[in-house]
Amino acid sequence: ENGIVRPKGINVSFHLNPEIEQHHFGHSHPMKPWRLTLSKGLIISYGMHAAMDTYVARQATEEEMEDFHTTDYLDYLRTAEVAIPDDSEEKPHNLGGSDCPIFEGLFDYCALYSGASIDAARKLCNGQSDIAINWSGGLHHAKKNEASGFCYANDIVLAILQLLRQHPRVLYIDIDVHHGDGVEEAFWSTDRVLTVSLHKYDPVCFFPGTGDLERNGPQSEDNPGAHHAINVPLNDGIDDDQYIYLFETVVGRCVDKFRPTAIVLQCGADSLAGDRLGRFNVQVQGHGACVSYCKSLNLPLLLVGGGGYTPRNVARAWAHETSIAIGCSDTIDPEIPLHTPYREHFRHTTLFPTLEQILGEPKPNKNSPKKIQDIVEHITEQLRFVNA
Ligand code: ZL4
Ligand code: CA
Ligand code: ZN
């Protein structure tokens, strides 16, 4: 089908569970697990599943989730009663407001997407996969004792903790439009994880308000984690050329200095043009170039999802990135196959719509060449303190 052949030598595992897609955050909540159904439909209609080992995820056990989260928080998450979201007062563990509502099956949802990321990490550890994919994961804001920004359990932290059992150094890269604050904070005090997040930064009016260039880990003599957080704060309207340049330059220098033995790439699709919550002009090609670059480093690679609030664009990006992982991105037809489920949801029938097709009028690019250069210089300076 579509000329997909199983690539020799490189094993890709695909971790999913259709139950995850059945959960609803509430009528007009931006996070729609249904985007996973649309993505999977596109991946299958291209025949890509035939080139991967597919695993139906199991729920993570509470013990596994306690590797990061507190027992108190997990107990609350498991037993909290479904309620209409209410932002009028602070809630225990930040659960029950409009960002993090308590919905039917919440704990199962968390345990399933966490189980998928943990299993994906274990496949990389035992050498059964070279690239492992969990598009339902990537929920980077969750803290050890509380929910935050649509994230309840931090599957990325749980997966990195698995990788650290075998790997001396893990590079975490986050291309979601939001700052990867939960993962950064979790590894704030270790030099075994280097975290890199590219994001829109505005301390006043863009969530979570952290992630400025100078935020590089607590700078004290006795903290091994000092300098091991890298932040790339961006303004509205960044385009593919600038984004790819920054990604390859920053990640390239991080790899040279840190010498990771495994990489986790959070592929939040809200950094794409036309996203309901995002503000960038990044296209499916530019987003995918980040995955290609990571793949070219030939290290065990975990790909997780994350944000992404315009489902048709999420599906395009994650299908394209799955094709990059299995090595068929140059041979598949950019025209979305006729038998793709929900094909009418795509509006334009190509995997790679133009900015004009997506937005009508592109957003002004508020990132000057000088800003981009200043970022590269600051980060190069920080990395002088990072050594493998
Ligand atoms: C919504 O329409 O900036 C939630 C959230 C629910 C339904 C109807 C309720 C209307 C936008 C967002 C009231 C909504 C008020 N509904 C939400 C400071 C805020 C307090 C809550 O991609 N209000 C908080 C979180 C961010 C804030 C972004 C990104 C996750 C990830 C990884 C998380 N929170 C202001 C907003 C809506 C809603 C419409 C919303 N929430 C947009 N941005 C936020 O990084 C998965
Ligand atoms: Ca990010
Ligand atoms: Zn996001």
CSV table of C-alpha atoms and ligand atoms in Angstrom, one decimal:
chain,number,residue,atom,x,y,z
A,1,GLU,CA,0.0,0.0,0.0
A,2,ASN,CA,1.4,3.4,-1.0
A,3,GLY,CA,4.9,1.9,-1.4
A,4,ILE,CA,5.4,1.6,2.3
A,5,VAL,CA,8.1,-1.0,3.1
A,6,ARG,CA,9.4,-2.1,6.4
A,7,PRO,CA,12.8,-0.4,6.7
A,8,LYS,CA,15.7,-2.7,7.5
A,9,GLY,CA,17.8,-2.0,10.5
A,10,ILE,CA,15.6,0.6,12.2
A,11,ASN,CA,12.7,-0.4,14.4
A,12,VAL,CA,9.9,2.0,15.1
A,13,SER,CA,7.3,1.2,17.8
A,14,PHE,CA,3.9,2.9,18.0
A,15,HIS,CA,2.2,3.0,21.3
A,16,LEU,CA,-1.5,3.9,21.5
A,17,ASN,CA,-4.8,3.0,23.1
A,18,PRO,CA,-8.1,3.8,21.4
A,19,GLU,CA,-9.7,4.2,24.9
A,20,ILE,CA,-7.6,7.4,25.4
A,21,GLU,CA,-9.4,9.1,22.5
A,22,GLN,CA,-12.8,8.5,24.1
A,23,HIS,CA,-12.2,11.0,26.9
A,24,HIS,CA,-13.7,14.5,26.9
A,25,PHE,CA,-12.5,17.5,28.8
A,26,GLY,CA,-15.8,19.3,28.3
A,27,HIS,CA,-17.8,20.9,25.5
A,28,SER,CA,-15.6,23.8,24.4
A,29,HIS,CA,-12.3,22.9,26.1
A,30,PRO,CA,-9.5,23.3,23.5
A,31,MET,CA,-7.9,19.9,24.4
A,32,LYS,CA,-9.7,17.3,22.2
A,33,PRO,CA,-8.4,13.7,22.6
A,34,TRP,CA,-10.4,13.1,19.4
A,35,ARG,CA,-7.4,14.7,17.5
A,36,LEU,CA,-5.7,11.4,18.2
A,37,THR,CA,-8.4,9.5,16.3
A,38,LEU,CA,-8.0,11.8,13.3
A,39,SER,CA,-4.1,11.4,13.4
A,40,LYS,CA,-4.3,7.6,13.7
A,41,GLY,CA,-6.8,7.5,10.8
A,42,LEU,CA,-4.4,9.4,8.6
A,43,ILE,CA,-1.4,7.3,9.7
A,44,ILE,CA,-3.3,4.1,8.9
A,45,SER,CA,-4.7,5.3,5.6
A,46,TYR,CA,-1.2,5.8,4.4
A,47,GLY,CA,-0.4,2.3,5.5
A,48,MET,CA,2.3,3.4,7.9
A,49,HIS,CA,1.2,1.0,10.7
A,50,ALA,CA,2.6,-1.8,8.5
A,51,ALA,CA,6.1,-0.4,9.0
A,52,MET,CA,5.9,-0.2,12.8
A,53,ASP,CA,5.4,-2.5,15.8
A,54,THR,CA,2.1,-1.4,17.3
A,55,TYR,CA,1.5,-1.8,21.0
A,56,VAL,CA,-1.9,-1.2,22.7
A,57,ALA,CA,-0.9,0.7,25.9
A,58,ARG,CA,-1.8,-0.6,29.3
A,59,GLN,CA,-2.4,1.6,32.3
A,60,ALA,CA,0.6,2.7,34.3
A,61,THR,CA,0.4,1.3,37.8
A,62,GLU,CA,0.2,3.7,40.7
A,63,GLU,CA,3.6,2.5,41.8
A,64,GLU,CA,5.0,3.5,38.4
A,65,MET,CA,3.4,6.9,38.6
A,66,GLU,CA,4.8,7.4,42.1
A,67,ASP,CA,8.2,7.5,40.5
A,68,PHE,CA,7.4,11.2,40.1
A,69,HIS,CA,4.0,12.0,41.6
A,70,THR,CA,3.1,12.1,45.3
A,71,THR,CA,0.8,9.4,46.6
A,72,ASP,CA,-1.5,12.1,48.0
A,73,TYR,CA,-2.0,13.7,44.6
A,74,LEU,CA,-2.5,10.3,42.8
A,75,ASP,CA,-5.1,9.3,45.4
A,76,TYR,CA,-6.9,12.6,44.9
A,77,LEU,CA,-6.7,12.2,41.1
A,78,ARG,CA,-8.2,8.7,41.4
A,79,THR,CA,-11.1,9.6,43.7
A,80,ALA,CA,-12.0,13.1,42.7
A,81,GLU,CA,-15.7,13.5,41.8
A,82,VAL,CA,-16.7,14.7,38.4
A,83,ALA,CA,-17.8,18.4,38.7
A,84,ILE,CA,-18.6,21.4,36.6
A,85,PRO,CA,-15.4,23.4,36.2
A,86,ASP,CA,-15.1,26.3,38.6
A,87,ASP,CA,-12.4,29.0,38.6
A,88,SER,CA,-13.8,31.0,41.5
A,89,GLU,CA,-11.4,29.5,44.1
A,90,GLU,CA,-8.1,27.6,44.4
A,91,LYS,CA,-8.6,23.9,44.4
A,92,PRO,CA,-6.6,21.1,46.0
A,93,HIS,CA,-3.9,20.0,43.5
A,94,ASN,CA,-5.2,22.5,41.0
A,95,LEU,CA,-7.9,20.1,39.9
A,96,GLY,CA,-11.4,21.1,38.9
A,97,GLY,CA,-10.9,24.5,37.3
A,98,SER,CA,-11.5,25.2,33.6
A,99,ASP,CA,-8.0,24.3,32.5
A,100,CYS,CA,-7.8,21.0,34.4
A,101,PRO,CA,-11.4,19.9,34.8
A,102,ILE,CA,-12.4,16.6,36.5
A,103,PHE,CA,-14.1,14.6,33.9
A,104,GLU,CA,-15.4,11.0,33.6
A,105,GLY,CA,-12.6,8.5,33.5
A,106,LEU,CA,-9.9,11.1,34.3
A,107,PHE,CA,-7.6,8.7,36.2
A,108,ASP,CA,-7.8,6.0,33.5
A,109,TYR,CA,-7.0,8.6,30.9
A,110,CYS,CA,-3.9,9.6,32.8
A,111,ALA,CA,-2.8,6.1,33.6
A,112,LEU,CA,-3.2,5.1,29.9
A,113,TYR,CA,-1.2,7.9,28.4
A,114,SER,CA,1.5,7.5,31.1
A,115,GLY,CA,1.6,3.7,30.5
A,116,ALA,CA,2.1,4.3,26.8
A,117,SER,CA,5.1,6.6,27.4
A,118,ILE,CA,6.7,4.3,30.0
A,119,ASP,CA,6.4,1.3,27.7
A,120,ALA,CA,7.8,3.3,24.8
A,121,ALA,CA,10.8,4.3,27.0
A,122,ARG,CA,11.3,0.6,28.0
A,123,LYS,CA,11.3,-0.5,24.3
A,124,LEU,CA,14.2,2.0,23.8
A,125,CYS,CA,16.0,0.7,26.9
A,126,ASN,CA,15.9,-2.9,25.9
A,127,GLY,CA,16.9,-2.2,22.3
A,128,GLN,CA,13.6,-3.5,20.8
A,129,SER,CA,13.0,-0.1,19.2
A,130,ASP,CA,15.2,2.7,17.9
A,131,ILE,CA,12.3,5.2,17.7
A,132,ALA,CA,9.3,4.9,19.9
A,133,ILE,CA,6.2,7.0,19.4
A,134,ASN,CA,3.3,8.0,21.8
A,135,TRP,CA,1.2,10.8,20.3
A,136,SER,CA,-1.1,10.7,23.3
A,137,GLY,CA,1.7,11.7,25.7
A,138,GLY,CA,3.8,14.8,26.0
A,139,LEU,CA,1.9,16.4,28.9
A,140,HIS,CA,4.7,18.6,30.0
A,141,HIS,CA,3.1,21.0,32.6
A,142,ALA,CA,2.1,18.4,35.2
A,143,LYS,CA,3.9,18.8,38.5
A,144,LYS,CA,4.7,16.2,41.1
A,145,ASN,CA,1.9,17.3,43.4
A,146,GLU,CA,-0.5,19.1,41.0
A,147,ALA,CA,-2.2,19.4,37.6
A,148,SER,CA,-1.4,22.3,35.4
A,149,GLY,CA,-2.4,23.5,31.9
A,150,PHE,CA,-4.4,20.5,30.6
A,151,CYS,CA,-1.8,18.1,32.1
A,152,TYR,CA,-2.4,15.9,35.1
A,153,ALA,CA,0.3,13.2,35.1
A,154,ASN,CA,3.7,14.0,33.6
A,155,ASP,CA,4.3,11.0,31.3
A,156,ILE,CA,7.5,12.7,29.9
A,157,VAL,CA,9.1,12.8,33.4
A,158,LEU,CA,8.0,9.2,34.0
A,159,ALA,CA,9.5,8.1,30.6
A,160,ILE,CA,12.8,10.0,31.2
A,161,LEU,CA,13.1,8.3,34.6
A,162,GLN,CA,12.9,4.9,32.8
A,163,LEU,CA,15.5,6.0,30.3
A,164,LEU,CA,17.8,7.1,33.2
A,165,ARG,CA,17.9,3.5,34.5
A,166,GLN,CA,20.0,2.6,31.4
A,167,HIS,CA,21.2,5.9,30.0
A,168,PRO,CA,23.7,8.2,31.6
A,169,ARG,CA,22.5,11.4,29.8
A,170,VAL,CA,19.1,12.2,28.3
A,171,LEU,CA,18.4,15.2,26.1
A,172,TYR,CA,14.8,16.5,26.3
A,173,ILE,CA,13.6,18.9,23.6
A,174,ASP,CA,10.2,20.5,23.6
A,175,ILE,CA,8.7,22.2,20.5
A,176,ASP,CA,5.2,22.8,21.9
A,177,VAL,CA,4.4,26.5,21.7
A,178,HIS,CA,4.2,26.5,25.5
A,179,HIS,CA,7.2,26.4,27.9
A,180,GLY,CA,8.0,22.8,29.1
A,181,ASP,CA,8.0,23.9,32.7
A,182,GLY,CA,7.0,20.6,34.4
A,183,VAL,CA,9.8,18.6,32.8
A,184,GLU,CA,12.3,21.4,33.4
A,185,GLU,CA,11.5,21.7,37.1
A,186,ALA,CA,11.6,17.9,37.6
A,187,PHE,CA,15.2,17.7,36.4
A,188,TRP,CA,16.2,21.2,37.7
A,189,SER,CA,18.9,19.7,40.0
A,190,THR,CA,20.5,17.0,37.9
A,191,ASP,CA,23.2,17.2,35.2
A,192,ARG,CA,21.9,13.9,33.7
A,193,VAL,CA,19.0,15.6,31.8
A,194,LEU,CA,19.5,18.7,29.7
A,195,THR,CA,16.1,20.3,28.9
A,196,VAL,CA,15.5,22.5,25.9
A,197,SER,CA,12.2,24.3,25.3
A,198,LEU,CA,11.3,26.5,22.4
A,199,HIS,CA,8.2,28.5,23.1
A,200,LYS,CA,6.3,31.7,22.9
A,201,TYR,CA,7.3,33.8,25.9
A,202,ASP,CA,5.3,36.6,27.4
A,203,PRO,CA,5.5,36.7,31.2
A,204,VAL,CA,2.2,38.5,31.4
A,205,CYS,CA,-0.2,37.1,28.9
A,206,PHE,CA,1.0,33.7,27.6
A,207,PHE,CA,0.8,30.5,29.7
A,208,PRO,CA,2.7,29.5,31.8
A,209,GLY,CA,4.7,32.8,31.8
A,210,THR,CA,8.1,31.2,32.5
A,211,GLY,CA,11.0,30.3,30.2
A,212,ASP,CA,13.0,33.4,29.6
A,213,LEU,CA,16.5,33.1,28.1
A,214,GLU,CA,18.2,33.6,31.4
A,215,ARG,CA,16.4,30.7,33.1
A,216,ASN,CA,19.1,28.0,33.0
A,217,GLY,CA,18.8,26.1,36.3
A,218,PRO,CA,19.6,27.2,39.8
A,219,GLN,CA,23.1,28.8,39.6
A,220,SER,CA,24.8,27.6,42.8
A,221,GLU,CA,28.2,25.9,43.3
A,222,ASP,CA,26.7,22.7,44.7
A,223,ASN,CA,23.9,22.3,42.1
A,224,PRO,CA,24.9,19.9,39.3
A,225,GLY,CA,21.8,21.0,37.4
A,226,ALA,CA,23.0,24.6,37.0
A,227,HIS,CA,23.1,25.5,33.3
A,228,HIS,CA,21.2,22.3,32.4
A,229,ALA,CA,18.0,24.1,31.4
A,230,ILE,CA,18.0,25.9,28.0
A,231,ASN,CA,15.1,28.2,27.0
A,232,VAL,CA,14.4,29.7,23.6
A,233,PRO,CA,11.8,32.4,24.2
A,234,LEU,CA,10.1,33.5,20.9
A,235,ASN,CA,7.6,36.1,19.8
A,236,ASP,CA,4.5,35.7,17.6
A,237,GLY,CA,4.8,34.8,13.9
A,238,ILE,CA,8.1,32.9,13.8
A,239,ASP,CA,8.5,31.2,10.4
A,240,ASP,CA,10.0,27.9,9.2
A,241,ASP,CA,13.3,29.3,8.2
A,242,GLN,CA,14.0,30.9,11.6
A,243,TYR,CA,12.5,28.0,13.6
A,244,ILE,CA,14.6,25.4,11.8
A,245,TYR,CA,17.8,27.5,12.0
A,246,LEU,CA,17.3,27.9,15.8
A,247,PHE,CA,16.3,24.3,16.4
A,248,GLU,CA,19.3,22.9,14.5
A,249,THR,CA,21.8,25.4,15.8
A,250,VAL,CA,20.7,25.1,19.5
A,251,VAL,CA,20.1,21.3,19.5
A,252,GLY,CA,23.3,20.8,17.5
A,253,ARG,CA,25.4,22.6,20.1
A,254,CYS,CA,23.6,20.9,23.0
A,255,VAL,CA,24.4,17.5,21.5
A,256,ASP,CA,28.1,18.5,20.9
A,257,LYS,CA,28.5,19.6,24.5
A,258,PHE,CA,26.2,17.3,26.4
A,259,ARG,CA,26.7,14.1,24.4
A,260,PRO,CA,23.3,12.6,25.2
A,261,THR,CA,22.8,8.8,24.9
A,262,ALA,CA,19.0,9.1,24.3
A,263,ILE,CA,16.7,11.9,23.2
A,264,VAL,CA,13.1,12.7,24.0
A,265,LEU,CA,11.3,15.1,21.6
A,266,GLN,CA,8.0,16.6,22.7
A,267,CYS,CA,6.2,17.4,19.4
A,268,GLY,CA,3.4,19.7,20.6
A,269,ALA,CA,1.6,20.7,17.4
A,270,ASP,CA,0.3,24.0,18.8
A,271,SER,CA,3.5,25.6,17.4
A,272,LEU,CA,1.9,25.2,13.9
A,273,ALA,CA,0.4,28.1,12.0
A,274,GLY,CA,-3.3,28.3,12.5
A,275,ASP,CA,-3.4,26.7,15.9
A,276,ARG,CA,-6.4,27.7,18.1
A,277,LEU,CA,-4.0,28.6,21.0
A,278,GLY,CA,-0.7,29.1,19.2
A,279,ARG,CA,0.7,32.2,17.5
A,280,PHE,CA,3.5,30.9,15.2
A,281,ASN,CA,3.8,30.6,11.4
A,282,VAL,CA,5.6,27.2,11.6
A,283,GLN,CA,4.4,24.8,8.9
A,284,VAL,CA,4.1,21.0,8.9
A,285,GLN,CA,7.4,20.9,7.0
A,286,GLY,CA,9.3,23.0,9.6
A,287,HIS,CA,7.8,21.1,12.5
A,288,GLY,CA,8.8,17.8,10.8
A,289,ALA,CA,12.3,19.1,10.1
A,290,CYS,CA,12.9,19.0,13.9
A,291,VAL,CA,12.0,15.3,13.9
A,292,SER,CA,14.3,14.7,10.9
A,293,TYR,CA,17.1,16.4,12.6
A,294,CYS,CA,16.7,14.4,15.8
A,295,LYS,CA,16.4,11.2,13.8
A,296,SER,CA,19.7,12.0,12.0
A,297,LEU,CA,21.6,11.9,15.3
A,298,ASN,CA,21.1,8.1,15.4
A,299,LEU,CA,20.3,7.9,19.1
A,300,PRO,CA,17.4,6.1,20.8
A,301,LEU,CA,14.5,8.5,20.2
A,302,LEU,CA,11.2,8.9,22.0
A,303,LEU,CA,8.6,11.0,20.2
A,304,VAL,CA,5.6,12.2,22.2
A,305,GLY,CA,2.7,14.5,21.4
A,306,GLY,CA,1.6,17.4,23.5
A,307,GLY,CA,-0.5,20.4,22.6
A,308,GLY,CA,-2.3,20.9,19.3
A,309,TYR,CA,-5.7,22.5,19.2
A,310,THR,CA,-6.6,22.6,15.5
A,311,PRO,CA,-7.1,18.8,15.0
A,312,ARG,CA,-6.6,18.7,11.2
A,313,ASN,CA,-3.2,20.3,11.6
A,314,VAL,CA,-2.3,18.1,14.5
A,315,ALA,CA,-3.1,15.0,12.4
A,316,ARG,CA,-1.1,16.3,9.4
A,317,ALA,CA,2.0,17.0,11.5
A,318,TRP,CA,1.9,13.7,13.5
A,319,ALA,CA,1.3,11.7,10.3
A,320,HIS,CA,4.2,13.4,8.5
A,321,GLU,CA,6.4,12.9,11.6
A,322,THR,CA,5.5,9.2,11.8
A,323,SER,CA,6.5,9.0,8.1
A,324,ILE,CA,9.8,10.6,8.9
A,325,ALA,CA,10.4,8.1,11.8
A,326,ILE,CA,9.8,5.1,9.5
A,327,GLY,CA,11.7,6.7,6.6
A,328,CYS,CA,9.0,7.1,4.0
A,329,SER,CA,8.4,10.9,4.1
A,330,ASP,CA,9.9,11.4,0.6
A,331,THR,CA,7.8,8.7,-1.0
A,332,ILE,CA,4.3,9.1,0.3
A,333,ASP,CA,1.8,11.1,-1.7
A,334,PRO,CA,1.2,14.5,-0.1
A,335,GLU,CA,-2.4,14.3,-1.3
A,336,ILE,CA,-4.5,12.8,1.6
A,337,PRO,CA,-5.7,9.3,0.6
A,338,LEU,CA,-9.3,9.2,-0.6
A,339,HIS,CA,-10.2,6.5,2.0
A,340,THR,CA,-8.9,8.5,5.0
A,341,PRO,CA,-11.5,8.5,7.7
A,342,TYR,CA,-13.0,12.0,8.4
A,343,ARG,CA,-11.2,13.2,5.2
A,344,GLU,CA,-13.8,16.1,5.0
A,345,HIS,CA,-12.3,17.5,8.2
A,346,PHE,CA,-9.1,18.4,6.4
A,347,ARG,CA,-10.6,21.2,4.3
A,348,HIS,CA,-7.5,21.2,2.1
A,349,THR,CA,-6.6,17.8,0.9
A,350,THR,CA,-2.8,18.0,1.2
A,351,LEU,CA,-0.5,17.2,4.1
A,352,PHE,CA,1.3,20.5,3.4
A,353,PRO,CA,-1.1,23.4,3.1
A,354,THR,CA,0.4,26.8,2.4
A,355,LEU,CA,0.3,29.6,5.0
A,356,GLU,CA,-2.3,31.3,2.8
A,357,GLN,CA,-4.5,28.2,2.8
A,358,ILE,CA,-4.1,27.8,6.6
A,359,LEU,CA,-4.5,31.5,7.7
A,360,GLY,CA,-5.6,33.6,4.8
A,361,GLU,CA,-3.1,36.2,5.9
A,362,PRO,CA,0.0,35.1,7.8
A,363,LYS,CA,0.7,36.7,11.2
A,364,PRO,CA,3.4,39.4,11.2
A,365,ASN,CA,6.7,37.9,12.3
A,366,LYS,CA,7.8,39.7,15.5
A,367,ASN,CA,11.2,37.9,15.7
A,368,SER,CA,14.0,40.1,14.4
A,369,PRO,CA,17.2,38.6,13.0
A,370,LYS,CA,19.0,40.3,15.9
A,371,LYS,CA,16.7,38.5,18.4
A,372,ILE,CA,17.5,35.1,16.9
A,373,GLN,CA,21.3,35.9,16.9
A,374,ASP,CA,21.1,37.0,20.6
A,375,ILE,CA,19.4,33.8,21.5
A,376,VAL,CA,22.1,31.7,19.8
A,377,GLU,CA,24.9,33.7,21.5
A,378,HIS,CA,23.4,33.4,25.0
A,379,ILE,CA,22.9,29.7,24.7
A,380,THR,CA,26.3,29.1,23.3
A,381,GLU,CA,27.7,30.9,26.4
A,382,GLN,CA,25.5,28.8,28.7
A,383,LEU,CA,26.8,25.6,27.1
A,384,ARG,CA,30.4,26.4,28.0
A,385,PHE,CA,29.4,25.2,31.5
A,386,VAL,CA,27.9,21.9,30.2
A,387,ASN,CA,30.2,18.9,29.8
A,388,ALA,CA,29.6,15.2,29.2
B,1,ZL4,C1,-10.3,26.8,28.2
B,1,ZL4,O1,-13.1,27.7,26.1
B,1,ZL4,O2,-3.8,30.8,30.5
B,1,ZL4,C2,-10.9,25.9,29.0
B,1,ZL4,C3,-8.9,27.0,28.3
B,1,ZL4,C4,-12.3,25.7,28.9
B,1,ZL4,C5,-14.4,26.1,28.0
B,1,ZL4,C6,-15.3,27.2,28.6
B,1,ZL4,C7,-14.7,27.9,29.8
B,1,ZL4,C8,-14.4,29.3,29.6
B,1,ZL4,C9,-9.0,28.6,26.5
B,1,ZL4,C10,-8.2,27.9,27.5
B,1,ZL4,C11,-13.4,29.9,30.6
B,1,ZL4,C12,-12.0,29.6,30.2
B,1,ZL4,C13,-11.0,30.3,31.1
B,1,ZL4,N1,-13.0,26.3,27.9
B,1,ZL4,C14,-9.7,29.6,31.0
B,1,ZL4,C15,-4.8,31.4,33.2
B,1,ZL4,C16,-6.0,31.0,32.6
B,1,ZL4,C17,-7.1,30.5,33.6
B,1,ZL4,C18,-8.1,29.7,32.8
B,1,ZL4,O3,-0.3,22.7,25.1
B,1,ZL4,N2,-8.7,30.4,31.7
B,1,ZL4,C19,-4.8,30.2,32.5
B,1,ZL4,C20,-3.2,26.7,29.6
B,1,ZL4,C21,-3.8,28.2,29.5
B,1,ZL4,C22,-4.2,29.9,31.2
B,1,ZL4,C23,-2.6,26.3,28.3
B,1,ZL4,C24,-1.4,24.4,27.3
B,1,ZL4,C25,-1.0,22.9,27.4
B,1,ZL4,C26,0.1,22.4,26.4
B,1,ZL4,C27,0.4,20.9,26.6
B,1,ZL4,C28,-2.2,24.8,28.5
B,1,ZL4,N3,-4.2,28.6,30.8
B,1,ZL4,C29,-6.6,31.7,31.4
B,1,ZL4,C30,-7.6,30.8,30.7
B,1,ZL4,C31,-12.4,27.2,27.1
B,1,ZL4,C32,-11.0,27.4,27.2
B,1,ZL4,C33,-10.3,28.3,26.3
B,1,ZL4,C34,-6.8,28.2,27.7
B,1,ZL4,N4,-6.1,27.9,28.8
B,1,ZL4,C35,-6.0,28.8,26.8
B,1,ZL4,N5,-4.7,28.8,27.3
B,1,ZL4,C36,-4.9,28.3,28.5
B,1,ZL4,O4,1.3,23.1,26.6
B,1,ZL4,C37,-0.7,20.0,26.4
B,2,CA,CA,8.1,24.3,24.2
B,3,ZN,ZN,1.1,23.8,24.3
